[in-house]
mmCIF file of C-alpha atoms in Angstrom:
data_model
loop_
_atom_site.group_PDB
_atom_site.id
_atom_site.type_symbol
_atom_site.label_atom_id
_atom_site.label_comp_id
_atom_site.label_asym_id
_atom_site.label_seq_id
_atom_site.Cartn_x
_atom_site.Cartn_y
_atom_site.Cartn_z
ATOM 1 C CA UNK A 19 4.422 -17.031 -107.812
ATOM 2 C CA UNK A 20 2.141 -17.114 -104.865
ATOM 3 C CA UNK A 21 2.907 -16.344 -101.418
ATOM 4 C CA UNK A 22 0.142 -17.440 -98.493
ATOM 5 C CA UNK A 23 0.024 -16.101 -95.315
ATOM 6 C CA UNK A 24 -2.373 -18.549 -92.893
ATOM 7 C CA UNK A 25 -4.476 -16.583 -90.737
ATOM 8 C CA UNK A 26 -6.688 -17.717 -87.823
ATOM 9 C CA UNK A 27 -9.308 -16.490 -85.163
ATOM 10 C CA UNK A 28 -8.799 -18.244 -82.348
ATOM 11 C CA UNK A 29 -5.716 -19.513 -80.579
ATOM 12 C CA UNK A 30 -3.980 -22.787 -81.345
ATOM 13 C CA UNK A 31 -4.046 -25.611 -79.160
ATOM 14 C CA UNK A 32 -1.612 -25.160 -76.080
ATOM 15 C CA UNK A 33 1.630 -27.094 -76.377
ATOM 16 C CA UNK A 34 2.313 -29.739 -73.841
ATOM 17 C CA UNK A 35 1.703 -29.607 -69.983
ATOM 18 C CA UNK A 36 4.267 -30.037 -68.012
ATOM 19 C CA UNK A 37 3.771 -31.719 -64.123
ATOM 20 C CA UNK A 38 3.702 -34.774 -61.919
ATOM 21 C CA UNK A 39 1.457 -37.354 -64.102
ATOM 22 C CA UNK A 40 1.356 -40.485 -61.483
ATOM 23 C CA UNK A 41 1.895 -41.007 -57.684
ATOM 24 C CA UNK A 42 -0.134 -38.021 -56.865
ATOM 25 C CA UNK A 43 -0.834 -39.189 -53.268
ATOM 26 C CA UNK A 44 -0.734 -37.222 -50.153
ATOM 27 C CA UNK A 45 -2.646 -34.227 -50.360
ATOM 28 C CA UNK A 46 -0.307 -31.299 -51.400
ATOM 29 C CA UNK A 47 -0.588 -29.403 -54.475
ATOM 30 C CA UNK A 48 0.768 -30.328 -57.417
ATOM 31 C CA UNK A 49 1.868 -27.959 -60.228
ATOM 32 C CA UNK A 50 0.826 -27.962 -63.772
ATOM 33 C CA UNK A 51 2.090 -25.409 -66.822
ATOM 34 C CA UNK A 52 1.796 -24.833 -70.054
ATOM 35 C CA UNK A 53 4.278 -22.548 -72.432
ATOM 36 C CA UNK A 54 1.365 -20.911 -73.812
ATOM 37 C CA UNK A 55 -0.715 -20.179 -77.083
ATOM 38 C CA UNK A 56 -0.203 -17.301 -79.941
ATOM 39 C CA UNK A 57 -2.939 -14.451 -79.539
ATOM 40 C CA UNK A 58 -4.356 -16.329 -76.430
ATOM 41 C CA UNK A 59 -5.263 -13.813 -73.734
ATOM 42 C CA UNK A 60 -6.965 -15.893 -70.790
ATOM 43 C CA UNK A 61 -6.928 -19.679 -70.171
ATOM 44 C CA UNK A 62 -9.391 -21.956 -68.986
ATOM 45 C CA UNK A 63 -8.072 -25.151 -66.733
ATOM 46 C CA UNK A 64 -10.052 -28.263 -65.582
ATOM 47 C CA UNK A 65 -9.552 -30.417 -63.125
ATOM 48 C CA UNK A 66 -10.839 -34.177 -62.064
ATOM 49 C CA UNK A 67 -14.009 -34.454 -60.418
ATOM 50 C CA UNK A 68 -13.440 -34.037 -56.763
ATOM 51 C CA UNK A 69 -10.068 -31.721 -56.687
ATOM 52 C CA UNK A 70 -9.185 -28.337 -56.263
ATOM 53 C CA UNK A 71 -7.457 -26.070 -57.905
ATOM 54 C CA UNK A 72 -5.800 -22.139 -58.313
ATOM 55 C CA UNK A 73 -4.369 -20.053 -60.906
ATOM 56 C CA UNK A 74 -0.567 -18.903 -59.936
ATOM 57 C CA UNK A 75 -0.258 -17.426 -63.106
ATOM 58 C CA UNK A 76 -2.485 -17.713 -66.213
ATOM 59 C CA UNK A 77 -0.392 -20.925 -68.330
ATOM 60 C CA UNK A 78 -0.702 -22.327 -64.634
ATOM 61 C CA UNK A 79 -2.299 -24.289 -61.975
ATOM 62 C CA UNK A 80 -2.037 -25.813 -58.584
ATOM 63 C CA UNK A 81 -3.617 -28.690 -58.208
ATOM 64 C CA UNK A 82 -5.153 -30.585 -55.156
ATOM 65 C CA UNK A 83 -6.097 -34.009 -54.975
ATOM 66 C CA UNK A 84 -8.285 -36.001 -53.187
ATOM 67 C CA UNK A 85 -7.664 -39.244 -51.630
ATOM 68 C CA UNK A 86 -10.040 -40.964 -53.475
ATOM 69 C CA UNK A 87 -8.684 -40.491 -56.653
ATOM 70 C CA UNK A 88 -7.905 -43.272 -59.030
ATOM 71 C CA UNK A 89 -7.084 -41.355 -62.702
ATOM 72 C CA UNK A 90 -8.123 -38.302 -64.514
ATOM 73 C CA UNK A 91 -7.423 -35.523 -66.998
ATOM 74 C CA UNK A 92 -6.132 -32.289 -66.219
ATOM 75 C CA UNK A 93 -7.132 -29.839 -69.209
ATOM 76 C CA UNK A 94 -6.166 -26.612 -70.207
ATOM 77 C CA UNK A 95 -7.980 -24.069 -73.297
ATOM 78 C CA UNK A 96 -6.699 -21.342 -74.398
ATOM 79 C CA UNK A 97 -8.701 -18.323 -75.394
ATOM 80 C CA UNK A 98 -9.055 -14.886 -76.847
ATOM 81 C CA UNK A 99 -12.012 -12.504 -77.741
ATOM 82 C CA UNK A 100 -12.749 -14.917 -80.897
ATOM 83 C CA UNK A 101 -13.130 -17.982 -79.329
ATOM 84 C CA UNK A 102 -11.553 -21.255 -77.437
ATOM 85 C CA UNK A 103 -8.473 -22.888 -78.870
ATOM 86 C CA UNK A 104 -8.912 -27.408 -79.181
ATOM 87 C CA UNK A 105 -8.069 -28.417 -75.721
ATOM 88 C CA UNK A 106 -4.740 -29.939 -74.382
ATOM 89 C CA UNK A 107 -4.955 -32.788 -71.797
ATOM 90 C CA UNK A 108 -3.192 -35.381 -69.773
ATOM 91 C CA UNK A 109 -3.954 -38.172 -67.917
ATOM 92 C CA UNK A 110 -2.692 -38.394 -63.924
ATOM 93 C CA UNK A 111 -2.958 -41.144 -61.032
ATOM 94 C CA UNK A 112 -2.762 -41.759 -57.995
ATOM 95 C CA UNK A 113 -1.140 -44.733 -58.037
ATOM 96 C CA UNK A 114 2.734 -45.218 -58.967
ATOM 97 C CA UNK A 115 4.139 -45.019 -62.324
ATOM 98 C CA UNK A 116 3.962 -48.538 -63.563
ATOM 99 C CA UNK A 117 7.840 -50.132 -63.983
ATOM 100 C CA UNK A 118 9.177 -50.148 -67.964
ATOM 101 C CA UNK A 119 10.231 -53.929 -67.780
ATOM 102 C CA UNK A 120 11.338 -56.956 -65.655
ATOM 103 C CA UNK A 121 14.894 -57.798 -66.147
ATOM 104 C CA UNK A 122 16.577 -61.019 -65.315
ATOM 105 C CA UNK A 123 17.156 -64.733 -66.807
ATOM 106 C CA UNK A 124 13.865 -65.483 -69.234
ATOM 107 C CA UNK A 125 15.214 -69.388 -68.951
ATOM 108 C CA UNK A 126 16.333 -71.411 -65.981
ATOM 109 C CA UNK A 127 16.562 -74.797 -64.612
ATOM 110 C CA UNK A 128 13.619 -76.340 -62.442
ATOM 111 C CA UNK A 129 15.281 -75.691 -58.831
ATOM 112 C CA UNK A 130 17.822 -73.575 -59.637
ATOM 113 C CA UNK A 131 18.596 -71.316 -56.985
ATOM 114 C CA UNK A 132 19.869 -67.478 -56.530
ATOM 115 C CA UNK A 133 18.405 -66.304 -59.306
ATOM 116 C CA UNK A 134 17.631 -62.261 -59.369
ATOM 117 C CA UNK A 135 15.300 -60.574 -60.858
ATOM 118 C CA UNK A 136 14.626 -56.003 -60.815
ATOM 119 C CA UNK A 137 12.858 -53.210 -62.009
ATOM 120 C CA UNK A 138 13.980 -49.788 -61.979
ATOM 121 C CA UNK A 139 13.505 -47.878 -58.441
ATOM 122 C CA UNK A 140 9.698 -46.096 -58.742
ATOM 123 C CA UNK A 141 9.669 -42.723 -56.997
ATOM 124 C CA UNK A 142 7.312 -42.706 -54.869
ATOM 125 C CA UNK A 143 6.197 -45.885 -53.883
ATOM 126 C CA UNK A 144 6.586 -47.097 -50.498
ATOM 127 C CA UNK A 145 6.773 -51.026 -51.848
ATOM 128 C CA UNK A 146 7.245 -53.283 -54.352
ATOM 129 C CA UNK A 147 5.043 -56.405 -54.413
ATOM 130 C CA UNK A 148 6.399 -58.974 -56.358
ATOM 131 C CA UNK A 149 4.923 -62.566 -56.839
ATOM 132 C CA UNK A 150 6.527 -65.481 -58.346
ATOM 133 C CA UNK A 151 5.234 -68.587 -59.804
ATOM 134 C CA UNK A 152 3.937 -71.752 -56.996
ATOM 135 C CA UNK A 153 6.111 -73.930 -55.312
ATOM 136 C CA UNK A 154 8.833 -70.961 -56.352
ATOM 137 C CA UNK A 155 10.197 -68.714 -53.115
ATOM 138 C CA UNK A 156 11.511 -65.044 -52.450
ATOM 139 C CA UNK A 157 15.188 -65.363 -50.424
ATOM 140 C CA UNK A 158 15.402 -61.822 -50.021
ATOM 141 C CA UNK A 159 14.334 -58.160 -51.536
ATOM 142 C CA UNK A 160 10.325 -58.136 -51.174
ATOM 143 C CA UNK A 161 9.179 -55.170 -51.292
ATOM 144 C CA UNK A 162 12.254 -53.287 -52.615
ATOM 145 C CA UNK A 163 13.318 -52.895 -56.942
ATOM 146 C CA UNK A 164 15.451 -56.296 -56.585
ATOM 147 C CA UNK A 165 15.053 -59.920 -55.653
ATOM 148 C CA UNK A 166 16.920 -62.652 -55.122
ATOM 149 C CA UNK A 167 14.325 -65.838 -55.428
ATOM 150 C CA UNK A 168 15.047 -70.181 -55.674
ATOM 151 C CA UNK A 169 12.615 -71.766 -58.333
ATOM 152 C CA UNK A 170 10.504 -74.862 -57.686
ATOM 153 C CA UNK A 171 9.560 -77.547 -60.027
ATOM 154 C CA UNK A 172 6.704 -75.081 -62.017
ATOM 155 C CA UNK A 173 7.511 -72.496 -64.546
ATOM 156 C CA UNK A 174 5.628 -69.235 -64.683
ATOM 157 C CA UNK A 175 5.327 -65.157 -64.611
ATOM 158 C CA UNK A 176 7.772 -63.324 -62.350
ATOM 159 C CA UNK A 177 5.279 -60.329 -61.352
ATOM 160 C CA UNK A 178 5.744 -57.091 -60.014
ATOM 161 C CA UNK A 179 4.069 -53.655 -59.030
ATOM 162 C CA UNK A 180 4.422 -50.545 -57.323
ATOM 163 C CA UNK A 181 2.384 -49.687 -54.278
ATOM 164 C CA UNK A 182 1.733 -45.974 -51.972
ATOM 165 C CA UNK A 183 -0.349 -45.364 -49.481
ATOM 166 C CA UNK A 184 -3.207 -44.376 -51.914
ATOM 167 C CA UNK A 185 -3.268 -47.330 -54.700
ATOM 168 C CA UNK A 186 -1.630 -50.089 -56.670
ATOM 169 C CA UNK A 187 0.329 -49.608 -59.996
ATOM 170 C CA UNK A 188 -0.136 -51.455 -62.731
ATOM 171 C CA UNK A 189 1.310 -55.080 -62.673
ATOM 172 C CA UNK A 190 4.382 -56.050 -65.009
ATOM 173 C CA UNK A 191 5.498 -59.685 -65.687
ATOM 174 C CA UNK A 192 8.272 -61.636 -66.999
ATOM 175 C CA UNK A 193 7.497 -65.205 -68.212
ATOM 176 C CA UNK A 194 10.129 -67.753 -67.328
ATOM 177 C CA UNK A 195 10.511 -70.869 -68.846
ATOM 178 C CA UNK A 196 12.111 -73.882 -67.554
ATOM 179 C CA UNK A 197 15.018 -75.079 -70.551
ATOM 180 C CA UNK A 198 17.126 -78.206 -68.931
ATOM 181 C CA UNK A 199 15.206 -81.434 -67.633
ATOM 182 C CA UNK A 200 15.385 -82.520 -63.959
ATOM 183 C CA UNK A 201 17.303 -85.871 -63.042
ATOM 184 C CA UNK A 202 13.598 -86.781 -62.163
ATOM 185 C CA UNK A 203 12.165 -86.455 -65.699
ATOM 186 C CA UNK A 204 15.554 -88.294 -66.825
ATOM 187 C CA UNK A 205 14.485 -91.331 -64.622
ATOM 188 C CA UNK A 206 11.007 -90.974 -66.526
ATOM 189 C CA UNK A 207 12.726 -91.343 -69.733
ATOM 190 C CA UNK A 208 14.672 -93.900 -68.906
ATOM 191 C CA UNK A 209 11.681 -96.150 -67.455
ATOM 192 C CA UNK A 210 9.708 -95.513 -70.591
ATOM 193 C CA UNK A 211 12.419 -97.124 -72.149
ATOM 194 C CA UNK A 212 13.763 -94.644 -74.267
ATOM 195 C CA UNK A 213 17.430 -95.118 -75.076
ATOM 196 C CA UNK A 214 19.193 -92.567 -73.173
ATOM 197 C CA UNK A 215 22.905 -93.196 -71.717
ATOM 198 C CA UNK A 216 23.917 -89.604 -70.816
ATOM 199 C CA UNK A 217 25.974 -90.046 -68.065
ATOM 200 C CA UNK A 218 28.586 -92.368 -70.820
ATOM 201 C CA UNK A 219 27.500 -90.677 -73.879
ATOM 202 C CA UNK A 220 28.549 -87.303 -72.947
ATOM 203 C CA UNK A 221 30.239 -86.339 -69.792
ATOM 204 C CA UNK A 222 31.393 -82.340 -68.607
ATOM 205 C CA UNK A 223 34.470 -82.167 -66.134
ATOM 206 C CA UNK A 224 35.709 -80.787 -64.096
ATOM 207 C CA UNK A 225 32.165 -79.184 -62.499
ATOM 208 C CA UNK A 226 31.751 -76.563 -61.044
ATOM 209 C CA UNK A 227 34.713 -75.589 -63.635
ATOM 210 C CA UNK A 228 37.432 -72.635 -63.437
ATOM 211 C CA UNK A 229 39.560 -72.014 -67.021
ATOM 212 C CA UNK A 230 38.982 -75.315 -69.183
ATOM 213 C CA UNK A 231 36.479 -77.687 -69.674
ATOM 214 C CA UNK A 232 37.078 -81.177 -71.140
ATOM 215 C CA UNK A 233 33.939 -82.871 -72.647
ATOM 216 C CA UNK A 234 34.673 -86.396 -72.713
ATOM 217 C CA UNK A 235 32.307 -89.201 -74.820
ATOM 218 C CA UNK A 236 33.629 -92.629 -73.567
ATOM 219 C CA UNK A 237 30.888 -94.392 -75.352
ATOM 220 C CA UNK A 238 30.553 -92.338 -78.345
ATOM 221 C CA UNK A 239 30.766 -93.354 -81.956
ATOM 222 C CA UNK A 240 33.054 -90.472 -82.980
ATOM 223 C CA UNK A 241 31.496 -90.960 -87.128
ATOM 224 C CA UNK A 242 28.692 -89.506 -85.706
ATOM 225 C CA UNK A 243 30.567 -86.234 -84.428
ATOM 226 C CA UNK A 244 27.788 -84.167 -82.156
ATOM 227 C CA UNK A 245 27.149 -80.806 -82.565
ATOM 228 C CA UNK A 246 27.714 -79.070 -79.290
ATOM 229 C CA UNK A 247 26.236 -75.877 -77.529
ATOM 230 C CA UNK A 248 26.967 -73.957 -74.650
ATOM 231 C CA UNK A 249 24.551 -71.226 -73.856
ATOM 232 C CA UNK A 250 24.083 -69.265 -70.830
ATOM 233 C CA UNK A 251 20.922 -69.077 -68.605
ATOM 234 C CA UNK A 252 19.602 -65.965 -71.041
ATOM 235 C CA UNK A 253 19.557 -69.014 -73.861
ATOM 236 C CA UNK A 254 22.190 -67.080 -75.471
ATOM 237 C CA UNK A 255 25.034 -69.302 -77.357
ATOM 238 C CA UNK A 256 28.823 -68.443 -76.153
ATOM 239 C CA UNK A 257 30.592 -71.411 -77.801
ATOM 240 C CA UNK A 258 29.662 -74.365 -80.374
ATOM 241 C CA UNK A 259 31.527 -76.910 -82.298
ATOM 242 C CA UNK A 260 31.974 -80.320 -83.311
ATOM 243 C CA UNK A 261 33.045 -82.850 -80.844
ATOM 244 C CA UNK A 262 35.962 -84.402 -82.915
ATOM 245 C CA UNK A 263 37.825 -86.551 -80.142
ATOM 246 C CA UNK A 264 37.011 -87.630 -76.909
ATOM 247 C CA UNK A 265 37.840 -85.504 -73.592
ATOM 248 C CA UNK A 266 38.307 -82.630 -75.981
ATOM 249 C CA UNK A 267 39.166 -79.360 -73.988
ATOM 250 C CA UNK A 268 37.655 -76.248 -74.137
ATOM 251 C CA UNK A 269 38.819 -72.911 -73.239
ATOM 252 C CA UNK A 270 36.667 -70.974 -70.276
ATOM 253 C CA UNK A 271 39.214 -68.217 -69.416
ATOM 254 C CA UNK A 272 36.974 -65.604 -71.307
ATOM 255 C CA UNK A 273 33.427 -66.781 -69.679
ATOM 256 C CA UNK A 274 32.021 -65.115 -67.045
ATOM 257 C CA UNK A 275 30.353 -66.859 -63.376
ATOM 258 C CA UNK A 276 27.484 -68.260 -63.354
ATOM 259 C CA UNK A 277 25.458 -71.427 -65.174
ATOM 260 C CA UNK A 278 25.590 -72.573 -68.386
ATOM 261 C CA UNK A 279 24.236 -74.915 -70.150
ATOM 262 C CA UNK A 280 25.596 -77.897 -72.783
ATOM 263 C CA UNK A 281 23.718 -79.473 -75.895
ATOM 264 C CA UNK A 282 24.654 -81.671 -77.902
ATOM 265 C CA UNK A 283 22.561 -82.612 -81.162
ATOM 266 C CA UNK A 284 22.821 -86.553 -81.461
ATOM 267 C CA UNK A 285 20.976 -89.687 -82.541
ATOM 268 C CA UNK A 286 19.639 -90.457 -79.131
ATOM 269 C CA UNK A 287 18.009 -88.012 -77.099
ATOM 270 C CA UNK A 288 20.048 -86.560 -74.784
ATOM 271 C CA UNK A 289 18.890 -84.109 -71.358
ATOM 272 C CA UNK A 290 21.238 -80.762 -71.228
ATOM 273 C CA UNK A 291 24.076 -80.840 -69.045
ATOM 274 C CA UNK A 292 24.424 -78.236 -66.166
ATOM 275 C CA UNK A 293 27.831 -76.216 -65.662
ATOM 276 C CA UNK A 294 28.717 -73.816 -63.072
ATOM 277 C CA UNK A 295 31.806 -71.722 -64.127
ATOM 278 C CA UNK A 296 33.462 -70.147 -61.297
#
């Protein structure tokens, strides 16, 4: 059988560097290393245009910044008397590490209010600028990783990005979409003459609502037997069934605060029904 043994001339390429990648603002060196390279001897660092840089040890390097940076490479080689290994780089910024995500409600009602939205605290930044869509406003937490905002009557991106005293991060965004009609577009339905009795047809009480919930259909033909949906603002279903009898009651002891929202899949065309569960 054969055995191979892989020989080579010059060094392999460095493992990873290790050191501060984004918010690189303020002027004081930053440290950058390197574990090193079989048969390497010496090593050979670059820097972006503009900065400044020495050697603490040979896998190493201190690293000084101008103000004026945006985003570059630092670079390191390694060598030995046969040559220069393939280089090892990574990219660093001034600006603040971008945030991973946007989390809060994805669907809401036009106008509902106290709604929160966050990101994940950025180290570094000295703000948070977040924007939210027109006619929409900020109650409280500008310029810190959570907000508390009211929605207006248009849908849109919940923004967000991370600010220092050098440059802007990258902007994230969360789209928000409105899922329940307004009693205003219910009064355009109703003009257009669309058949459209929701306030008989299906009724939710009591509302706001503690441990039980009785959904009562005074006008309903009960052969037709709705499907119904309860969902909470994330659009995610926490209860269905058939409505079987009028003011049929439904349990609420295991829900948690906050708005949901009630479907029901009939021959007319019904708006969704708001409940607050307290």
């Amino acid at each position: 059988a054969v055995r191979n043994l892989a020989i080579r001339s010059v060094p392999p390429q460095p493992p990873t560097i290790i050191g501060q990648q984004d918010n690189l603002c303020g002027g004081n060196p930053y440290t950058y290393s390197t574990a090193g390279s079989a048969s390497a001897t010496s090593y050979t660092w670059t820097v972006p245009a503009g900065a400044t840089f020495t050697n603490p040890t040979p896998k190493s390097c201190a690293v000084t910044f101008p103000a004026s940076l945006l985003s570059g490479n630092v670079t390191v080689i390694a060598n030995n008397a046969c040559g220069a290994s393939l280089p090892r780089s990574i990219t660093v910024s001034t600006a603040p590490k971008t945030p991973t995500t946007v989390s809060g409600p994805a669907s809401v009602c036009a106008g509902q209010q106290g709604v929160s939205y966050s990101v994940t605290p950025i180290n570094g930044a000295t703000t948070l600028q977040w924007q939210v869509p027109t006619g929409s406003t900020i109650v409280s937490g500008q310029g810190t990783p959570n907000i508390t905002m009211n929605f207006g009557s248009t849908a849109g991106n919940v923004r967000v990005q991370a600010i220092n005293a050098c440059a802007s991060g990258t902007t994230v965004q969360k789209a928000v979409n409105f899922n329940c009609r307004t009693e205003g577009e219910l009064e355009q339905t109703q003009e257009a003459g669309i058949e459209n009795t929701a306030a008989n047809y299906l009724t939710a009480y009591p509302n706001p609502a503690t441990d039980r919930l009785i959904l009562s259909a005074d006008e309903l033909s009960l052969s037709e037997r709705p499907f119904i949906i309860i969902s909470d603002v994330s659009g995610r279903a926490v209860w269905s069934g058939q409505l079987l009898r009028n003011n049929m009651e439904i349990d609420l002891s295991t829900f948690s605060s906050g708005m949901y929202f009630i479907r029901a899949n009939t021959s007319v065309s019904l708006p969704v029904l708001r409940l607050v569960k307290h």
